[in-house]
Amino acid sequence: MDSPLPEPVVDLEAEKTASRRIPWPIVILGAVALLLLGMVWFGHEILEGDAAAIDRAIILAMRVPGHPEQPLGPHWLPSAVRDMTALGSTTVLTLVVFVTASFLALRRRWRSSLLVLAATTLGALAVTVVKALIARSRPDLVGRLMEEASHSFPSGHAANSAIVYLTVATLLFPVVRGWRMRGFVLGVAMLLVGLIGASRVYLGVHWPSDVLAGWAFGSIWALLWWGVELRLFRRKR
């Protein structure tokens, strides 16, 4: 009589480890951004375009009343905000991606290195395509504190910074050990993404809904690629 086949052994510790790697803050960030974006869209539909007043009100709230060309805050703040928005520029984000991919390659984490390159490159291309399809004009309500030539929706700085910083943070989880360190890395990434997006509205180069759309897209994109990395991790285990 044939002996029964042995039951497969389930590595409970591996499953627990994988579950602890879920970046719930990014899940929450993406959900909140989608909710806010949905509210803005709903307002536009209800007021037949007049809901753009929501966008206008937020931008004007960052300017001196009666002087839309003059931003709120001390004289040094616009320069500081321009420095912050530069952290979401193509040059800086490309440098961050190159350094991160090189670091992972030197650690012989070839899979993670390739995932960083693929996620950020394809994400940037997707944002460019969406911009071309929507072709929304940039705000002309206030004086812009810097010049931009591309279309407005979604915010490329908000979307690409979310794609790069959040993707890099999650793909560094196998290298960064301990929930405190992972939480710190993820928190810094989320802080950068938030400040970069807010800077675009303060500078008058994006509508708030552009930034919300960028945050939502970038967060979901980072989650998708984190899911790819997690699936590969489980397969390897």
mmCIF file of N, CA and C in Angstrom, residues 91-163:
data_model
loop_
_atom_site.group_PDB
_atom_site.id
_atom_site.type_symbol
_atom_site.label_atom_id
_atom_site.label_comp_id
_atom_site.label_asym_id
_atom_site.label_seq_id
_atom_site.Cartn_x
_atom_site.Cartn_y
_atom_site.Cartn_z
ATOM 1 N N THR A 91 16.409 66.164 -12.923
ATOM 2 C CA THR A 91 17.841 65.989 -12.662
ATOM 3 C C THR A 91 18.077 65.312 -11.320
ATOM 4 N N VAL A 92 17.434 65.820 -10.271
ATOM 5 C CA VAL A 92 17.644 65.266 -8.931
ATOM 6 C C VAL A 92 17.085 63.848 -8.840
ATOM 7 N N LEU A 93 15.889 63.623 -9.375
ATOM 8 C CA LEU A 93 15.289 62.289 -9.298
ATOM 9 C C LEU A 93 16.113 61.267 -10.079
ATOM 10 N N THR A 94 16.645 61.682 -11.229
ATOM 11 C CA THR A 94 17.510 60.769 -11.988
ATOM 12 C C THR A 94 18.749 60.403 -11.184
ATOM 13 N N LEU A 95 19.325 61.386 -10.493
ATOM 14 C CA LEU A 95 20.495 61.126 -9.652
ATOM 15 C C LEU A 95 20.156 60.176 -8.524
ATOM 16 N N VAL A 96 18.997 60.373 -7.885
ATOM 17 C CA VAL A 96 18.570 59.496 -6.790
ATOM 18 C C VAL A 96 18.404 58.060 -7.287
ATOM 19 N N VAL A 97 17.780 57.910 -8.444
ATOM 20 C CA VAL A 97 17.576 56.576 -9.005
ATOM 21 C C VAL A 97 18.914 55.921 -9.333
ATOM 22 N N PHE A 98 19.827 56.670 -9.925
ATOM 23 C CA PHE A 98 21.132 56.117 -10.295
ATOM 24 C C PHE A 98 21.912 55.679 -9.052
ATOM 25 N N VAL A 99 21.933 56.522 -8.035
ATOM 26 C CA VAL A 99 22.672 56.188 -6.817
ATOM 27 C C VAL A 99 22.055 54.968 -6.140
ATOM 28 N N THR A 100 20.716 54.926 -6.059
ATOM 29 C CA THR A 100 20.047 53.797 -5.409
ATOM 30 C C THR A 100 20.282 52.500 -6.165
ATOM 31 N N ALA A 101 20.127 52.539 -7.481
ATOM 32 C CA ALA A 101 20.341 51.331 -8.281
ATOM 33 C C ALA A 101 21.788 50.854 -8.171
ATOM 34 N N SER A 102 22.727 51.792 -8.149
ATOM 35 C CA SER A 102 24.138 51.423 -8.010
ATOM 36 C C SER A 102 24.410 50.805 -6.645
ATOM 37 N N PHE A 103 23.818 51.388 -5.599
ATOM 38 C CA PHE A 103 23.988 50.851 -4.249
ATOM 39 C C PHE A 103 23.470 49.422 -4.154
ATOM 40 N N LEU A 104 22.275 49.182 -4.707
ATOM 41 C CA LEU A 104 21.700 47.837 -4.667
ATOM 42 C C LEU A 104 22.531 46.857 -5.490
ATOM 43 N N ALA A 105 23.060 47.317 -6.621
ATOM 44 C CA ALA A 105 23.899 46.448 -7.451
ATOM 45 C C ALA A 105 25.186 46.075 -6.714
ATOM 46 N N LEU A 106 25.780 47.047 -6.018
ATOM 47 C CA LEU A 106 26.992 46.755 -5.252
ATOM 48 C C LEU A 106 26.718 45.771 -4.114
ATOM 49 N N ARG A 107 25.470 45.777 -3.604
ATOM 50 C CA ARG A 107 25.075 44.802 -2.583
ATOM 51 C C ARG A 107 24.644 43.485 -3.203
ATOM 52 N N ARG A 108 24.807 43.367 -4.513
ATOM 53 C CA ARG A 108 24.441 42.176 -5.282
ATOM 54 C C ARG A 108 22.941 41.878 -5.213
ATOM 55 N N ARG A 109 22.169 42.913 -5.088
ATOM 56 C CA ARG A 109 20.712 42.779 -5.146
ATOM 57 C C ARG A 109 20.266 43.232 -6.541
ATOM 58 N N TRP A 110 20.589 42.386 -7.516
ATOM 59 C CA TRP A 110 20.358 42.747 -8.909
ATOM 60 C C TRP A 110 18.881 42.931 -9.207
ATOM 61 N N ARG A 111 18.047 42.075 -8.623
ATOM 62 C CA ARG A 111 16.617 42.166 -8.886
ATOM 63 C C ARG A 111 16.060 43.504 -8.436
ATOM 64 N N SER A 112 16.392 43.904 -7.206
ATOM 65 C CA SER A 112 15.898 45.175 -6.677
ATOM 66 C C SER A 112 16.437 46.354 -7.478
ATOM 67 N N SER A 113 17.689 46.265 -7.910
ATOM 68 C CA SER A 113 18.287 47.332 -8.704
ATOM 69 C C SER A 113 17.548 47.510 -10.028
ATOM 70 N N LEU A 114 17.241 46.404 -10.694
ATOM 71 C CA LEU A 114 16.510 46.478 -11.955
ATOM 72 C C LEU A 114 15.085 46.969 -11.744
ATOM 73 N N LEU A 115 14.464 46.580 -10.629
ATOM 74 C CA LEU A 115 13.107 47.026 -10.334
ATOM 75 C C LEU A 115 13.063 48.542 -10.135
ATOM 76 N N VAL A 116 14.065 49.098 -9.457
ATOM 77 C CA VAL A 116 14.123 50.548 -9.266
ATOM 78 C C VAL A 116 14.188 51.247 -10.617
ATOM 79 N N LEU A 117 15.053 50.766 -11.493
ATOM 80 C CA LEU A 117 15.195 51.382 -12.820
ATOM 81 C C LEU A 117 13.918 51.253 -13.635
ATOM 82 N N ALA A 118 13.306 50.062 -13.615
ATOM 83 C CA ALA A 118 12.098 49.840 -14.411
ATOM 84 C C ALA A 118 10.926 50.652 -13.883
ATOM 85 N N ALA A 119 10.726 50.633 -12.558
ATOM 86 C CA ALA A 119 9.573 51.320 -11.969
ATOM 87 C C ALA A 119 9.621 52.821 -12.216
ATOM 88 N N THR A 120 10.771 53.421 -12.001
ATOM 89 C CA THR A 120 10.880 54.872 -12.139
ATOM 90 C C THR A 120 10.848 55.320 -13.603
ATOM 91 N N THR A 121 11.497 54.566 -14.478
ATOM 92 C CA THR A 121 11.508 54.935 -15.892
ATOM 93 C C THR A 121 10.124 54.815 -16.516
ATOM 94 N N LEU A 122 9.463 53.689 -16.282
ATOM 95 C CA LEU A 122 8.131 53.491 -16.846
ATOM 96 C C LEU A 122 7.121 54.452 -16.224
ATOM 97 N N GLY A 123 7.290 54.754 -14.937
ATOM 98 C CA GLY A 123 6.389 55.697 -14.288
ATOM 99 C C GLY A 123 6.497 57.087 -14.890
ATOM 100 N N ALA A 124 7.722 57.543 -15.129
ATOM 101 C CA ALA A 124 7.930 58.856 -15.736
ATOM 102 C C ALA A 124 7.321 58.913 -17.135
ATOM 103 N N LEU A 125 7.447 57.835 -17.892
ATOM 104 C CA LEU A 125 6.852 57.792 -19.228
ATOM 105 C C LEU A 125 5.326 57.853 -19.148
ATOM 106 N N ALA A 126 4.760 57.155 -18.168
ATOM 107 C CA ALA A 126 3.311 57.167 -18.004
ATOM 108 C C ALA A 126 2.805 58.568 -17.676
ATOM 109 N N VAL A 127 3.517 59.277 -16.816
ATOM 110 C CA VAL A 127 3.124 60.644 -16.465
ATOM 111 C C VAL A 127 3.174 61.543 -17.694
ATOM 112 N N THR A 128 4.199 61.390 -18.504
ATOM 113 C CA THR A 128 4.325 62.194 -19.723
ATOM 114 C C THR A 128 3.159 61.947 -20.672
ATOM 115 N N VAL A 129 2.752 60.687 -20.806
ATOM 116 C CA VAL A 129 1.633 60.350 -21.691
ATOM 117 C C VAL A 129 0.338 60.966 -21.180
ATOM 118 N N VAL A 130 0.106 60.865 -19.864
ATOM 119 C CA VAL A 130 -1.119 61.433 -19.290
ATOM 120 C C VAL A 130 -1.153 62.944 -19.483
ATOM 121 N N LYS A 131 -0.028 63.604 -19.272
ATOM 122 C CA LYS A 131 0.035 65.054 -19.484
ATOM 123 C C LYS A 131 -0.373 65.423 -20.910
ATOM 124 N N ALA A 132 0.145 64.668 -21.866
ATOM 125 C CA ALA A 132 -0.157 64.959 -23.264
ATOM 126 C C ALA A 132 -1.624 64.711 -23.584
ATOM 127 N N LEU A 133 -2.227 63.698 -22.972
ATOM 128 C CA LEU A 133 -3.626 63.378 -23.247
ATOM 129 C C LEU A 133 -4.571 64.407 -22.634
ATOM 130 N N ILE A 134 -4.286 64.853 -21.400
ATOM 131 C CA ILE A 134 -5.162 65.805 -20.717
ATOM 132 C C ILE A 134 -4.915 67.221 -21.223
ATOM 133 N N ALA A 135 -3.654 67.596 -21.365
ATOM 134 C CA ALA A 135 -3.264 68.913 -21.899
ATOM 135 C C ALA A 135 -3.921 70.066 -21.152
ATOM 136 N N ARG A 136 -3.886 70.020 -19.845
ATOM 137 C CA ARG A 136 -4.461 71.099 -19.040
ATOM 138 C C ARG A 136 -3.475 72.261 -18.924
ATOM 139 N N SER A 137 -3.987 73.466 -19.056
ATOM 140 C CA SER A 137 -3.124 74.643 -18.953
ATOM 141 C C SER A 137 -2.729 74.898 -17.504
ATOM 142 N N ARG A 138 -1.581 75.512 -17.333
ATOM 143 C CA ARG A 138 -1.128 75.854 -15.990
ATOM 144 C C ARG A 138 -1.895 77.067 -15.462
ATOM 145 N N PRO A 139 -1.891 77.245 -14.143
ATOM 146 C CA PRO A 139 -2.639 78.368 -13.561
ATOM 147 C C PRO A 139 -2.152 79.715 -14.090
ATOM 148 N N ASP A 140 -3.101 80.594 -14.343
ATOM 149 C CA ASP A 140 -2.768 81.965 -14.724
ATOM 150 C C ASP A 140 -3.413 82.961 -13.758
ATOM 151 N N LEU A 141 -3.848 82.430 -12.599
ATOM 152 C CA LEU A 141 -4.546 83.255 -11.622
ATOM 153 C C LEU A 141 -3.597 84.138 -10.825
ATOM 154 N N VAL A 142 -2.379 83.637 -10.565
ATOM 155 C CA VAL A 142 -1.400 84.370 -9.769
ATOM 156 C C VAL A 142 -0.090 84.443 -10.542
ATOM 157 N N GLY A 143 0.755 85.329 -10.083
ATOM 158 C CA GLY A 143 2.073 85.408 -10.690
ATOM 159 C C GLY A 143 2.910 84.185 -10.344
ATOM 160 N N ARG A 144 3.417 83.513 -11.361
ATOM 161 C CA ARG A 144 4.225 82.313 -11.112
ATOM 162 C C ARG A 144 5.607 82.717 -10.614
ATOM 163 N N LEU A 145 6.086 81.979 -9.617
ATOM 164 C CA LEU A 145 7.390 82.273 -9.041
ATOM 165 C C LEU A 145 8.508 81.539 -9.771
ATOM 166 N N MET A 146 8.144 80.756 -10.779
ATOM 167 C CA MET A 146 9.113 80.130 -11.673
ATOM 168 C C MET A 146 8.360 79.733 -12.941
ATOM 169 N N GLU A 147 9.079 79.556 -14.013
ATOM 170 C CA GLU A 147 8.454 79.259 -15.296
ATOM 171 C C GLU A 147 8.503 77.760 -15.599
ATOM 172 N N GLU A 148 7.399 77.255 -16.152
ATOM 173 C CA GLU A 148 7.302 75.875 -16.591
ATOM 174 C C GLU A 148 6.659 75.860 -17.962
ATOM 175 N N ALA A 149 7.087 74.943 -18.811
ATOM 176 C CA ALA A 149 6.608 74.919 -20.193
ATOM 177 C C ALA A 149 5.629 73.781 -20.474
ATOM 178 N N SER A 150 5.655 72.714 -19.692
ATOM 179 C CA SER A 150 4.820 71.551 -19.983
ATOM 180 C C SER A 150 3.389 71.770 -19.500
ATOM 181 N N HIS A 151 2.524 70.781 -19.773
ATOM 182 C CA HIS A 151 1.137 70.849 -19.329
ATOM 183 C C HIS A 151 1.053 70.654 -17.814
ATOM 184 N N SER A 152 -0.146 70.896 -17.279
ATOM 185 C CA SER A 152 -0.303 70.992 -15.834
ATOM 186 C C SER A 152 -0.748 69.700 -15.164
ATOM 187 N N PHE A 153 -1.598 68.900 -15.817
ATOM 188 C CA PHE A 153 -2.217 67.739 -15.153
ATOM 189 C C PHE A 153 -1.648 66.427 -15.680
ATOM 190 N N PRO A 154 -1.197 65.549 -14.770
ATOM 191 C CA PRO A 154 -0.980 65.773 -13.335
ATOM 192 C C PRO A 154 0.357 66.467 -13.103
ATOM 193 N N SER A 155 0.605 66.859 -11.870
ATOM 194 C CA SER A 155 1.891 67.469 -11.541
ATOM 195 C C SER A 155 3.003 66.444 -11.707
ATOM 196 N N GLY A 156 3.929 66.729 -12.625
ATOM 197 C CA GLY A 156 5.041 65.804 -12.828
ATOM 198 C C GLY A 156 5.931 65.715 -11.615
ATOM 199 N N HIS A 157 6.154 66.853 -10.938
ATOM 200 C CA HIS A 157 6.983 66.833 -9.735
ATOM 201 C C HIS A 157 6.345 65.973 -8.641
ATOM 202 N N ALA A 158 5.024 66.139 -8.438
ATOM 203 C CA ALA A 158 4.339 65.364 -7.401
ATOM 204 C C ALA A 158 4.317 63.879 -7.754
ATOM 205 N N ALA A 159 3.979 63.562 -8.999
ATOM 206 C CA ALA A 159 3.883 62.165 -9.420
ATOM 207 C C ALA A 159 5.241 61.482 -9.427
ATOM 208 N N ASN A 160 6.221 62.116 -10.071
ATOM 209 C CA ASN A 160 7.528 61.474 -10.202
ATOM 210 C C ASN A 160 8.269 61.386 -8.869
ATOM 211 N N SER A 161 8.105 62.383 -7.993
ATOM 212 C CA SER A 161 8.738 62.286 -6.682
ATOM 213 C C SER A 161 8.121 61.156 -5.877
ATOM 214 N N ALA A 162 6.788 60.989 -5.981
ATOM 215 C CA ALA A 162 6.142 59.867 -5.294
ATOM 216 C C ALA A 162 6.624 58.538 -5.867
ATOM 217 N N ILE A 163 6.702 58.469 -7.190
ATOM 218 C CA ILE A 163 7.171 57.236 -7.829
ATOM 219 C C ILE A 163 8.581 56.901 -7.366
#
